[in-house]
Coordinates of C-alpha atoms in Angstrom, one line a residue:
Chain A
M1 CA -14.0 14.7 13.0
K2 CA -12.8 15.5 16.5
E3 CA -9.3 15.0 17.9
L4 CA -8.0 11.5 18.0
N5 CA -8.6 9.6 21.2
K6 CA -6.0 7.7 23.2
E7 CA -7.0 4.3 21.8
Q8 CA -6.7 5.4 18.2
I9 CA -3.2 6.8 18.9
T10 CA -2.2 3.6 20.7
K11 CA -3.5 1.5 17.8
G12 CA -1.9 3.7 15.2
L13 CA 1.5 3.4 16.9
E14 CA 1.2 -0.4 17.2
V15 CA 2.6 -0.8 13.7
F16 CA 6.0 0.5 14.9
Q17 CA 6.0 -1.9 17.8
N18 CA 5.1 -5.2 16.3
L19 CA 8.1 -5.7 14.2
A20 CA 8.5 -9.0 12.3
D21 CA 12.0 -8.2 11.1
S22 CA 14.4 -5.3 10.4
K23 CA 12.6 -4.1 7.2
L24 CA 10.4 -1.4 8.7
V25 CA 13.1 0.1 11.0
T26 CA 15.5 0.1 8.1
H27 CA 13.3 2.0 5.8
L28 CA 12.1 4.5 8.5
N29 CA 15.7 5.5 9.1
S30 CA 17.1 5.6 5.6
C31 CA 15.6 8.6 3.8
V32 CA 18.0 11.5 3.5
H33 CA 15.5 14.0 2.2
C34 CA 17.3 14.4 -1.1
G35 CA 14.0 14.8 -2.9
L36 CA 15.3 13.2 -6.0
C37 CA 12.3 10.8 -6.0
A38 CA 9.9 13.5 -7.0
E39 CA 10.3 13.1 -10.8
S40 CA 9.6 9.4 -10.5
C41 CA 6.1 10.0 -9.1
I42 CA 3.1 10.5 -11.4
Y43 CA 1.4 12.7 -8.8
Y44 CA 4.3 15.1 -8.7
L45 CA 4.9 15.0 -12.4
A46 CA 1.3 15.8 -13.2
T47 CA 0.7 18.5 -10.5
K48 CA 4.2 19.8 -9.6
D49 CA 2.8 20.0 -6.1
N50 CA 5.8 19.6 -3.7
R51 CA 3.4 18.2 -1.1
L52 CA 2.8 15.1 -3.2
T53 CA 6.4 13.9 -3.6
P54 CA 7.2 10.4 -2.4
A55 CA 9.7 11.9 0.1
R56 CA 7.0 13.9 1.8
K57 CA 4.9 10.7 2.2
V58 CA 7.8 8.8 3.6
D59 CA 8.6 11.7 6.0
L60 CA 5.1 11.8 7.2
V61 CA 5.2 8.2 8.4
A62 CA 8.8 8.4 9.6
S63 CA 8.2 11.7 11.5
I64 CA 5.6 9.9 13.7
Y65 CA 8.1 7.1 14.3
R66 CA 10.8 9.6 15.2
R67 CA 8.5 11.4 17.7
Y68 CA 7.6 8.3 19.7
F69 CA 10.5 5.9 19.2
T70 CA 13.8 7.9 18.8
F71 CA 15.8 9.8 21.4
T72 CA 16.2 12.9 19.3
G73 CA 12.5 12.9 18.3
K74 CA 11.3 12.5 21.8
F75 CA 13.5 15.3 23.3
W76 CA 14.0 17.7 20.3
P77 CA 11.1 17.0 18.0
G78 CA 11.4 20.2 16.1
F79 CA 15.0 19.6 15.3
V80 CA 14.3 16.4 13.4
N81 CA 10.7 17.2 12.3
A82 CA 9.2 14.6 14.6
R83 CA 5.4 14.9 14.5
Q84 CA 2.7 14.0 17.0
L85 CA 0.1 11.6 15.9
N86 CA -2.9 13.9 16.1
K87 CA -5.9 14.8 14.0
E88 CA -3.9 17.2 11.8
T89 CA -1.2 14.6 11.1
A90 CA -3.7 11.8 10.5
D91 CA -5.8 14.0 8.1
E92 CA -2.7 14.8 6.1
M93 CA -1.8 11.1 6.1
V94 CA -5.3 10.2 4.7
D95 CA -4.9 12.8 1.9
L96 CA -1.3 11.9 1.0
L97 CA -1.2 8.2 1.6
F98 CA -4.7 7.2 0.4
G99 CA -5.5 10.2 -1.9
A100 CA -2.2 10.8 -3.6
C101 CA -0.5 7.5 -4.0
T102 CA -1.3 4.4 -6.0
M103 CA 1.5 2.4 -4.3
C104 CA 2.9 1.7 -7.7
G105 CA 6.4 1.5 -6.3
R106 CA 8.1 3.4 -9.2
C107 CA 9.7 5.8 -6.7
T108 CA 11.1 2.8 -4.8
M109 CA 13.0 1.6 -7.8
H110 CA 14.5 5.0 -8.5
C111 CA 15.2 6.0 -4.9
S112 CA 18.9 7.0 -4.5
I113 CA 19.1 5.1 -1.2
G114 CA 16.8 2.2 -1.7
V115 CA 14.0 3.2 0.6
D116 CA 10.9 1.0 0.0
I117 CA 8.6 4.0 -0.3
A118 CA 5.5 2.0 -1.3
F119 CA 6.0 -0.3 1.7
L120 CA 6.1 2.7 4.0
V121 CA 2.9 4.1 2.4
R122 CA 1.2 0.8 3.1
V123 CA 2.5 0.9 6.7
G124 CA 0.9 4.4 7.0
R125 CA -2.3 3.1 5.6
T126 CA -2.2 0.3 8.2
M127 CA -1.8 2.9 10.9
L128 CA -4.9 4.7 9.5
S129 CA -6.8 1.5 9.3
N130 CA -6.0 0.7 12.9
M131 CA -7.3 4.1 13.8
G132 CA -10.5 3.6 11.8
M133 CA -9.6 6.3 9.3
V134 CA -9.8 4.4 5.9
P135 CA -11.8 6.5 3.4
V136 CA -15.4 5.3 3.6
T137 CA -15.5 4.6 -0.2
L138 CA -12.5 2.2 0.0
Q139 CA -13.7 0.6 3.2
S140 CA -17.1 0.0 1.6
T141 CA -15.4 -2.0 -1.2
V142 CA -13.6 -4.1 1.4
N143 CA -16.8 -4.5 3.4
A144 CA -18.6 -5.8 0.3
A145 CA -16.0 -8.4 -0.2
V146 CA -16.0 -9.4 3.5
E147 CA -19.8 -9.5 3.7
T148 CA -20.8 -11.0 0.3
G149 CA -17.6 -12.8 -0.9
N150 CA -17.0 -10.4 -3.8
N151 CA -16.3 -6.7 -3.9
M152 CA -19.2 -5.9 -6.2
S153 CA -21.7 -7.7 -4.0
I154 CA -22.9 -9.8 -6.9
P155 CA -25.5 -12.4 -5.7
E156 CA -24.6 -16.0 -6.5
E157 CA -27.7 -16.5 -8.7
E158 CA -26.9 -13.4 -10.8
F159 CA -23.3 -14.7 -11.2
I160 CA -24.5 -18.1 -12.3
A161 CA -26.8 -16.5 -14.8
T162 CA -24.0 -14.5 -16.2
L163 CA -21.8 -17.6 -16.5
K164 CA -24.6 -19.5 -18.3
W165 CA -25.0 -16.6 -20.7
M166 CA -21.3 -16.6 -21.4
E167 CA -21.3 -20.3 -21.9
E168 CA -23.9 -19.8 -24.7
E169 CA -21.6 -17.2 -26.2
L170 CA -18.7 -19.6 -25.9
I171 CA -20.6 -22.4 -27.6
D172 CA -21.5 -20.1 -30.5
E173 CA -18.0 -18.9 -30.8
V174 CA -16.2 -22.2 -30.8
N175 CA -19.0 -24.0 -32.7
D176 CA -19.0 -26.9 -30.3
P177 CA -22.1 -27.7 -28.2
N178 CA -19.9 -29.5 -25.7
A179 CA -18.0 -26.3 -24.8
K180 CA -18.8 -25.2 -21.3
I181 CA -17.9 -22.9 -18.4
P182 CA -17.6 -25.5 -15.6
M183 CA -18.9 -24.4 -12.2
N184 CA -18.0 -25.9 -8.8
E185 CA -16.5 -29.1 -10.3
T186 CA -14.2 -30.9 -8.0
G187 CA -10.9 -32.5 -8.8
K188 CA -10.1 -30.3 -11.8
K189 CA -6.5 -29.2 -12.5
I190 CA -7.2 -25.5 -12.4
L191 CA -9.5 -23.3 -10.2
Y192 CA -9.8 -20.1 -12.1
T193 CA -10.6 -16.8 -10.4
L194 CA -12.2 -13.6 -11.6
N195 CA -12.1 -9.9 -10.9
P196 CA -15.8 -9.2 -10.0
R197 CA -15.7 -6.4 -12.6
E198 CA -15.8 -9.2 -15.2
P199 CA -19.2 -10.6 -14.4
K200 CA -20.5 -7.1 -13.5
F201 CA -19.2 -5.0 -16.5
F202 CA -17.0 -7.0 -18.8
P203 CA -18.5 -10.5 -19.0
L204 CA -16.9 -11.1 -22.5
S205 CA -13.6 -11.4 -20.8
I206 CA -14.9 -14.5 -19.0
S207 CA -15.8 -16.1 -22.2
A208 CA -12.5 -15.1 -23.7
M209 CA -10.6 -17.0 -21.0
A210 CA -13.0 -19.9 -21.3
K211 CA -12.3 -20.0 -25.0
I212 CA -8.6 -20.2 -24.3
F213 CA -9.1 -23.0 -21.8
F214 CA -11.3 -24.8 -24.3
A215 CA -8.7 -24.5 -27.1
A216 CA -6.0 -25.8 -24.7
G217 CA -8.2 -28.7 -23.6
E218 CA -7.7 -27.6 -20.1
S219 CA -9.3 -29.2 -17.0
W220 CA -10.7 -26.3 -15.1
T221 CA -13.5 -24.9 -13.1
L222 CA -14.9 -21.7 -11.6
S223 CA -16.3 -21.5 -8.1
T224 CA -19.6 -19.6 -7.8
K225 CA -19.0 -19.1 -4.1
M226 CA -15.5 -17.7 -3.9
Y227 CA -14.1 -16.5 -7.2
D228 CA -13.0 -12.9 -6.3
V229 CA -9.2 -12.5 -7.0
T230 CA -9.2 -9.0 -5.6
N231 CA -8.2 -8.1 -2.1
Y232 CA -8.9 -4.4 -1.4
A233 CA -7.9 -4.9 2.2
Y234 CA -4.4 -5.0 0.9
F235 CA -4.9 -1.3 -0.1
S236 CA -6.8 -0.3 3.0
G237 CA -4.0 -1.7 5.1
N238 CA -6.3 -3.9 7.3
L239 CA -4.4 -7.1 7.8
D240 CA -7.3 -9.0 9.5
E241 CA -9.6 -8.4 6.6
A242 CA -6.9 -9.1 4.0
R243 CA -6.3 -12.4 5.8
L244 CA -10.0 -13.3 5.9
I245 CA -10.4 -12.7 2.2
A246 CA -7.2 -14.6 1.3
H247 CA -8.2 -17.5 3.5
R248 CA -11.5 -17.9 1.7
L249 CA -9.8 -18.5 -1.6
W250 CA -7.4 -20.9 0.0
N251 CA -10.4 -22.8 1.5
E252 CA -12.1 -23.0 -1.9
M253 CA -9.0 -24.6 -3.3
G254 CA -9.4 -27.3 -0.7
N255 CA -13.1 -27.6 -1.2
L256 CA -12.8 -28.1 -4.9
K257 CA -9.6 -30.2 -4.6
A258 CA -7.9 -28.3 -7.5
Q259 CA -4.2 -28.5 -8.1
T260 CA -3.4 -25.0 -9.4
L261 CA -5.0 -21.7 -8.6
V262 CA -4.9 -19.4 -11.7
L263 CA -5.3 -15.8 -10.8
A264 CA -7.3 -13.7 -13.3
E265 CA -5.8 -10.6 -14.9
C266 CA -5.7 -8.3 -11.9
G267 CA -2.5 -6.7 -10.8
H268 CA -3.2 -6.1 -7.2
G269 CA -5.2 -9.3 -6.9
S270 CA -2.3 -11.4 -8.2
R271 CA 0.1 -9.6 -5.8
A272 CA -2.2 -9.7 -2.8
F273 CA -2.8 -13.5 -3.2
R274 CA 0.5 -14.9 -4.6
W275 CA 3.0 -12.7 -2.8
E276 CA 1.3 -11.2 0.2
A277 CA -1.4 -13.7 1.4
P278 CA 1.1 -16.4 2.4
N279 CA 2.6 -13.8 4.7
Y280 CA -0.7 -12.7 6.1
L281 CA -1.5 -16.3 6.8
Q282 CA 2.0 -17.2 7.9
E283 CA 1.8 -20.4 5.8
Q284 CA 3.1 -21.7 2.5
F285 CA 0.4 -22.6 0.0
P286 CA 0.1 -26.4 -0.5
F287 CA -0.9 -25.8 -4.1
E288 CA 0.5 -24.0 -7.1
V289 CA -0.4 -20.4 -7.8
K290 CA 0.1 -18.8 -11.1
T291 CA -1.3 -15.9 -13.1
S292 CA -3.4 -16.3 -16.2
V293 CA -0.6 -14.5 -18.1
E294 CA 1.8 -17.3 -17.2
C295 CA -0.9 -19.9 -18.0
I296 CA -1.5 -18.5 -21.5
A297 CA 2.3 -18.3 -22.2
D298 CA 2.7 -21.9 -21.1
Y299 CA -0.1 -23.0 -23.5
I300 CA 1.7 -21.3 -26.4
R301 CA 5.1 -22.8 -25.4
E302 CA 3.5 -26.3 -25.1
G303 CA 1.7 -25.9 -28.4
K304 CA -1.7 -26.3 -26.8
I305 CA -3.0 -23.1 -28.4
R306 CA -2.1 -21.5 -31.8
L307 CA -2.6 -17.9 -32.7
D308 CA -3.3 -16.3 -36.1
P309 CA -0.7 -13.6 -36.8
E310 CA -3.0 -12.2 -39.6
K311 CA -5.9 -11.5 -37.3
I312 CA -4.9 -8.3 -35.5
K313 CA -3.7 -5.6 -38.0
D314 CA -3.9 -2.5 -35.8
V315 CA -0.9 -1.1 -33.9
V316 CA -0.9 -2.5 -30.4
T317 CA 0.8 -1.3 -27.2
L318 CA 1.0 -2.8 -23.8
H319 CA 0.4 -1.3 -20.4
D320 CA 2.3 -3.0 -17.6
P321 CA 0.2 -3.1 -14.4
C322 CA 2.5 -2.0 -11.5
N323 CA 1.5 -4.8 -9.1
L324 CA 2.0 -7.5 -11.7
V325 CA 5.2 -6.2 -13.2
R326 CA 7.1 -4.0 -10.7
S327 CA 6.0 -5.9 -7.6
G328 CA 5.1 -9.3 -9.2
G329 CA 7.9 -10.2 -11.6
I330 CA 5.6 -10.9 -14.6
I331 CA 7.6 -8.8 -17.1
H332 CA 8.4 -11.0 -20.1
E333 CA 5.5 -13.4 -20.3
Q334 CA 3.0 -10.9 -21.7
R335 CA 5.5 -9.8 -24.3
Y336 CA 6.2 -13.3 -25.3
I337 CA 2.5 -13.9 -25.9
L338 CA 2.0 -10.7 -27.9
D339 CA 5.2 -11.5 -30.0
Q340 CA 3.5 -14.6 -31.2
F341 CA 0.7 -12.9 -33.2
I342 CA 0.9 -9.1 -33.0
A343 CA 2.7 -7.8 -36.1
N344 CA 2.5 -4.1 -35.2
F345 CA 3.6 -3.9 -31.6
V346 CA 5.0 -0.7 -30.1
E347 CA 6.3 -0.5 -26.5
M348 CA 5.5 2.5 -24.4
T349 CA 8.3 4.6 -23.2
P350 CA 9.2 3.9 -20.4
N351 CA 7.9 0.3 -20.0
G352 CA 8.4 -2.8 -18.0
T353 CA 9.4 -2.1 -14.4
D354 CA 9.8 1.6 -15.3
N355 CA 6.3 1.9 -16.7
Y356 CA 4.1 4.7 -15.3
C357 CA 1.0 3.6 -13.3
C358 CA -2.3 4.2 -15.1
G359 CA -3.4 6.1 -12.0
G360 CA -6.1 3.6 -11.0
G361 CA -4.1 1.5 -8.6
G362 CA -3.8 1.6 -4.8
G363 CA -7.6 1.6 -4.5
Q364 CA -7.9 4.9 -6.4
L365 CA -10.7 3.7 -8.5
A366 CA -12.7 2.9 -5.4
M367 CA -12.1 6.3 -3.8
S368 CA -14.4 8.6 -5.8
E369 CA -13.5 11.6 -3.6
Y370 CA -10.1 11.7 -5.4
N371 CA -11.5 11.4 -8.9
D372 CA -10.3 14.8 -10.0
R373 CA -6.8 14.1 -8.9
R374 CA -6.9 10.6 -10.5
M375 CA -7.9 12.0 -13.9
K376 CA -5.3 14.7 -13.6
I377 CA -2.4 12.2 -13.1
A378 CA -3.9 10.1 -15.9
E379 CA -2.7 12.6 -18.4
I380 CA 0.8 11.1 -18.1
K381 CA -0.5 7.7 -19.3
A382 CA -2.7 9.3 -22.0
V383 CA 0.4 11.1 -23.5
Q384 CA 2.4 7.9 -23.1
I385 CA -0.2 5.9 -25.1
Q386 CA -0.6 8.7 -27.7
K387 CA 3.1 8.7 -28.5
T388 CA 3.0 5.0 -29.5
G389 CA 0.4 5.7 -32.2
A390 CA -1.4 2.5 -31.0
K391 CA -5.1 1.8 -31.7
I392 CA -5.3 -1.1 -29.2
V393 CA -4.0 -1.0 -25.6
V394 CA -3.6 -4.4 -24.0
T395 CA -3.2 -4.8 -20.3
P396 CA -3.4 -7.9 -18.1
C397 CA -5.4 -6.1 -15.4
H398 CA -9.0 -5.3 -15.1
N399 CA -8.4 -2.4 -12.7
C400 CA -6.1 -0.9 -15.4
V401 CA -8.7 -1.6 -18.0
D402 CA -11.2 0.4 -16.0
Q403 CA -8.8 3.3 -15.6
L404 CA -7.6 3.1 -19.2
S405 CA -11.2 3.1 -20.4
Q406 CA -11.9 6.3 -18.5
I407 CA -8.7 7.8 -19.8
N408 CA -9.8 6.9 -23.3
V409 CA -13.1 8.8 -22.9
F410 CA -11.7 11.7 -20.9
F411 CA -8.8 12.4 -23.3
K412 CA -10.7 11.4 -26.4
L413 CA -8.1 8.9 -27.5
G414 CA -10.3 6.6 -29.7
L415 CA -8.6 3.4 -28.5
K416 CA -9.7 -0.1 -27.9
I417 CA -8.7 -1.4 -24.4
K418 CA -8.4 -5.1 -24.1
T419 CA -7.2 -7.6 -21.6
L420 CA -4.5 -10.1 -22.7
A421 CA -7.0 -13.0 -22.7
E422 CA -9.4 -11.0 -24.9
I423 CA -6.8 -10.2 -27.6
V424 CA -5.5 -13.8 -27.4
A425 CA -9.1 -15.2 -27.7
D426 CA -9.6 -12.9 -30.8
A427 CA -6.6 -14.5 -32.5
L428 CA -7.1 -18.2 -31.5
I429 CA -7.0 -20.7 -34.2
L430 CA -9.7 -23.3 -33.5
E431 CA -10.3 -26.7 -35.1
N432 CA -14.1 -26.1 -35.4
E433 CA -14.1 -22.5 -36.2
P434 CA -17.4 -21.5 -37.8
G435 CA -17.2 -20.7 -41.5
Chain B
M1 CA 47.6 13.2 23.5
F2 CA 46.2 16.8 23.5
W3 CA 43.0 17.8 25.3
Y4 CA 41.1 18.2 22.1
Q5 CA 42.1 14.7 21.1
W6 CA 40.6 13.4 24.4
I7 CA 37.4 15.2 23.5
T8 CA 37.3 13.5 20.1
L9 CA 38.1 10.2 21.7
G10 CA 35.2 10.5 24.0
S11 CA 32.9 11.4 21.0
L12 CA 34.2 8.5 19.1
G13 CA 33.3 6.2 22.0
I14 CA 29.8 7.6 22.2
C15 CA 29.5 7.3 18.5
L16 CA 30.5 3.7 18.4
I17 CA 28.3 2.7 21.3
N18 CA 25.2 4.4 19.8
S19 CA 26.0 3.2 16.3
S20 CA 26.3 -0.4 17.7
I21 CA 22.9 -0.1 19.2
H22 CA 21.4 0.7 15.8
L23 CA 23.4 -2.1 14.2
L24 CA 22.6 -4.7 16.9
R25 CA 18.9 -3.9 16.7
L26 CA 19.0 -4.6 12.9
V27 CA 20.8 -7.8 13.6
R28 CA 18.4 -8.8 16.4
L29 CA 15.3 -8.1 14.3
G30 CA 16.9 -10.1 11.5
K31 CA 16.1 -10.9 7.9
P32 CA 12.5 -11.2 6.6
T33 CA 10.7 -14.5 6.4
D34 CA 8.7 -14.9 3.3
F35 CA 6.1 -17.7 3.1
S36 CA 5.3 -17.2 -0.6
S37 CA 7.1 -19.4 -3.1
P38 CA 10.1 -17.6 -4.5
A39 CA 10.4 -16.9 -8.2
G40 CA 14.0 -15.8 -8.2
K41 CA 17.3 -15.8 -6.3
V42 CA 17.7 -13.5 -3.4
S43 CA 21.5 -13.7 -3.3
A44 CA 21.9 -12.6 -6.9
S45 CA 19.3 -9.9 -6.4
V46 CA 21.0 -8.5 -3.2
K47 CA 24.3 -8.4 -5.2
Y48 CA 22.5 -6.6 -8.0
S49 CA 21.0 -4.2 -5.5
F50 CA 24.5 -3.1 -4.5
T51 CA 25.9 -3.1 -8.0
G52 CA 23.7 -3.0 -11.2
A53 CA 20.8 -1.3 -9.5
M54 CA 23.1 1.5 -8.4
N55 CA 24.1 2.2 -12.0
P56 CA 23.3 5.8 -12.6
L57 CA 21.8 4.9 -16.0
K58 CA 19.2 2.8 -14.2
K59 CA 18.0 5.4 -11.7
E60 CA 16.0 8.5 -12.4
S61 CA 17.3 10.0 -9.2
A62 CA 20.7 9.9 -10.9
Y63 CA 20.3 10.5 -14.6
L64 CA 17.5 13.1 -14.3
H65 CA 19.6 15.0 -11.8
L66 CA 23.2 14.6 -13.1
P67 CA 24.8 17.7 -11.4
T68 CA 23.3 16.7 -8.0
Y69 CA 24.2 13.1 -8.5
V70 CA 27.8 13.9 -9.5
A71 CA 28.1 16.4 -6.6
G72 CA 26.7 13.7 -4.2
I73 CA 29.2 11.1 -5.4
I74 CA 32.2 13.4 -5.0
Y75 CA 30.8 14.6 -1.6
H76 CA 30.5 11.0 -0.3
L77 CA 34.0 10.1 -1.7
G78 CA 35.3 13.2 0.2
T79 CA 33.6 12.0 3.3
F80 CA 35.1 8.5 3.2
L81 CA 38.5 9.9 2.4
S82 CA 38.2 12.4 5.3
I83 CA 37.3 9.5 7.7
A84 CA 40.3 7.5 6.6
L85 CA 42.5 10.6 7.0
F86 CA 41.1 11.3 10.4
F87 CA 42.7 8.2 11.8
L88 CA 46.0 9.0 10.2
I89 CA 46.0 12.5 11.5
W90 CA 45.0 11.2 14.9
A91 CA 48.0 8.8 14.8
G92 CA 50.3 11.7 13.8
V93 CA 51.1 10.1 10.4
N94 CA 52.5 12.6 8.0
L95 CA 51.3 12.1 4.5
P96 CA 54.0 12.5 1.8
D97 CA 53.6 15.6 -0.4
I98 CA 52.9 13.4 -3.4
L99 CA 49.7 12.3 -1.7
I100 CA 48.8 15.6 0.0
F101 CA 48.6 17.6 -3.3
P102 CA 46.0 15.4 -5.0
V103 CA 44.1 14.7 -1.8
A104 CA 43.7 18.1 -0.3
P105 CA 42.4 19.8 -3.5
F106 CA 40.0 16.9 -3.9
L107 CA 38.7 17.6 -0.4
L108 CA 38.2 21.3 -1.3
I109 CA 36.2 20.2 -4.3
S110 CA 34.1 17.8 -2.2
F111 CA 33.6 20.7 0.3
A112 CA 32.3 22.8 -2.6
C113 CA 30.0 19.9 -3.6
G114 CA 28.7 19.8 0.0
M115 CA 28.1 23.5 -0.1
G116 CA 26.3 23.2 -3.4
I117 CA 24.0 20.5 -2.0
L118 CA 23.3 22.7 1.0
I119 CA 22.6 25.8 -1.1
K120 CA 20.2 23.7 -3.2
R121 CA 18.4 22.7 -0.1
V122 CA 18.1 26.3 1.0
V123 CA 17.1 27.7 -2.4
K124 CA 14.6 25.1 -3.7
K125 CA 11.3 25.4 -2.0
G126 CA 10.4 21.7 -2.4
L127 CA 13.6 20.7 -0.6
R128 CA 13.3 23.4 2.0
D129 CA 9.8 22.3 2.9
L130 CA 11.1 18.7 3.3
S131 CA 14.1 19.7 5.4
A132 CA 14.4 19.9 9.2
P133 CA 17.3 21.6 11.1
D134 CA 18.8 18.1 11.3
D135 CA 19.3 18.1 7.5
Y136 CA 21.2 21.4 7.6
L137 CA 23.4 20.5 10.6
S138 CA 24.2 17.1 9.2
N139 CA 25.4 18.7 5.9
L140 CA 27.3 21.5 7.7
L141 CA 29.2 19.1 10.0
V142 CA 30.3 16.8 7.2
T143 CA 31.0 19.6 4.7
F144 CA 33.2 21.5 7.2
F145 CA 34.8 18.3 8.4
Q146 CA 36.1 17.8 4.8
L147 CA 37.2 21.5 4.6
M148 CA 39.1 21.2 7.9
T149 CA 40.7 17.9 6.8
G150 CA 42.0 19.7 3.7
I151 CA 43.3 22.6 5.6
V152 CA 45.1 20.5 8.2
L153 CA 46.7 18.5 5.3
L154 CA 47.7 21.5 3.4
L155 CA 48.7 24.0 6.2
G156 CA 49.1 21.9 9.3
Q157 CA 47.1 24.5 11.2
L158 CA 43.8 24.8 13.1
I159 CA 44.3 21.3 14.5
P160 CA 42.3 21.9 17.7
V161 CA 39.4 23.2 15.6
Y162 CA 39.7 20.2 13.3
F163 CA 39.5 17.7 16.3
I164 CA 36.6 19.6 18.0
L165 CA 34.7 19.6 14.7
S166 CA 35.4 15.9 14.3
G167 CA 34.2 15.3 17.8
L168 CA 30.9 17.1 17.2
L169 CA 30.4 15.1 14.0
L170 CA 31.0 11.8 15.7
L171 CA 28.8 12.8 18.6
Y172 CA 25.9 13.7 16.3
F173 CA 26.3 10.8 13.8
P174 CA 24.0 8.2 15.5
F175 CA 21.3 10.7 16.4
G176 CA 20.5 12.5 13.1
K177 CA 20.1 11.6 9.5
L178 CA 23.8 10.8 9.2
K179 CA 22.9 7.4 10.6
H180 CA 21.7 6.6 7.1
A181 CA 25.3 5.4 6.7
I182 CA 24.3 2.4 8.8
Y183 CA 20.8 1.9 7.4
F184 CA 21.7 2.4 3.7
F185 CA 23.3 -1.1 3.6
A186 CA 20.2 -2.6 5.3
A187 CA 17.9 -0.8 2.9
R188 CA 19.8 -2.1 -0.2
Y189 CA 19.7 -5.6 1.3
H190 CA 15.9 -5.4 1.9
L191 CA 15.3 -4.1 -1.5
G192 CA 17.4 -6.9 -3.0
F193 CA 15.5 -9.4 -0.9
F194 CA 12.1 -8.1 -2.0
Y195 CA 12.8 -7.9 -5.7
G196 CA 14.9 -11.1 -5.7
W197 CA 12.3 -13.2 -4.1
R198 CA 9.7 -12.2 -6.7
G199 CA 12.1 -12.6 -9.6
I200 CA 12.3 -9.0 -10.6
W201 CA 16.0 -8.4 -9.9
P202 CA 18.5 -9.0 -11.3
Q203 CA 16.8 -7.3 -14.2
K204 CA 16.8 -9.0 -17.5
R205 CA 16.6 -6.9 -20.7
I206 CA 13.2 -7.0 -22.4
E207 CA 13.9 -8.8 -25.6
R208 CA 11.6 -9.1 -28.6
D209 CA 11.6 -11.9 -31.1
G210 CA 9.4 -10.2 -33.6
G211 CA 5.7 -10.5 -34.4

């Protein structure tokens, strides 16, 4: 690619000018280059490459800010390492901010100062997005969602056929001909969303959640028009596209007149809609939004579902999805659920808000050009799982399921990878359970 | 007042004006507005951000790097102490010996910590690659400010050098990375806001009630 043009540079620098509050200026000016964040980053831990440390990523973004918006950076750029926004800088940004960061936020929690490193990486991604430099692979995933309504471009007829097939599975499993997967029904309590990976690759996770709703006697529906919980524009940094995708789900809530939107097991999807979308849209949601993890935990607390503690005998461990846990606050609910029926549960070390990313976040699974790097950093998760001695890894995130499944094959771990809904559905006690 | 005190006074004025610009900009830009429904208490989280979250047992940047962390803490304590002493020395207040003899050696230790941090930056490739001249100058100014404070307290000599060095430090403060002294507090606030709003901080212990 040739040198950046003036318009690209202007658009790239806009992120430093349109400030909503003091957050960006604060974090751009806070890093002291102590470098102590390195050991909190899976990229550095796995590769020992100094170029991949969080501090280098922060400095890359901050160096551009210094060059154009600070006195010292304007007049003595070399003295404070203030860099021009040119092709060389932008290419390095693409490699480090898209190709070497899952935006897991682990470094942020451990930063000696408190710099929100993941936030600055996202700001850097927004700069690149403004300049039209999002990796083509990631952008094509966003484009699919924008153009077709779901990031896997699944046609509506195909989706409906999958749901009907899963409904038959559900009827067999619960032994009740009245069991169903409701589609586009108005006035239900819950509108449930899906990660498009479910209808495409893991349809049994749809029937698993449907089985839980059935057992709880829930009033729910799926939309066949807008069901995609993901929002890859959050990772690409394109706010306009992120807003468009979020707005569609909001509209569907209105169309179907549901009371609560339940977000499927998807870390970034939950984060992008529950926490980020109201800010893209500059409006509070007029409806309740909760994750399926909270929903299942509530069913257990309210006695709506019962789980058989004798059903799962294997050792089980839990992978905490970064966006759900570290940036979403869902830390205890999944543990509460597993505590109800898993006899042999072993935590990973570290876990909870300290857990290591699986390596598939931040859009990495969509960016095939970084596959080698992604599988290299995955070794940390593989070792972490092996140390638990678990045979089943549960994670409430389809993105993580995908990466963990690849880890399972790549490192020959011999595991079963399950979503939370799947393992709960396996242990459900039903009234009409077939003989 | 001596000529070198006038120089320092001028530097202090420039430092205060420029630091105020940073501070006023933060105040003008203000706190974040979040349109999502909160899951926690921001005030409790901001408090935690400045207290529990700073616990060295909670941060890998501390417990995985204990020598650097301890050196950094001593170094910063030495800096705060030197700043307080600067105003006393300026005002011509003579510290009693009972205070000088613990304080001055402490400043020599904090000077050594500063030098240690500087040497680490020079020696370790990863840190060296991350560093700009600003990082070295900032360290040198603060480290030698502490040394000179100790020397002035112990020997009562090199006073013009002490004031000129203090003046340079004050002059440079708002322009280089030393200004993190202002932004640090805002960073902790924003972090507290972010994690508090989403119910992540204050962290609750993960408890198990058995399978």
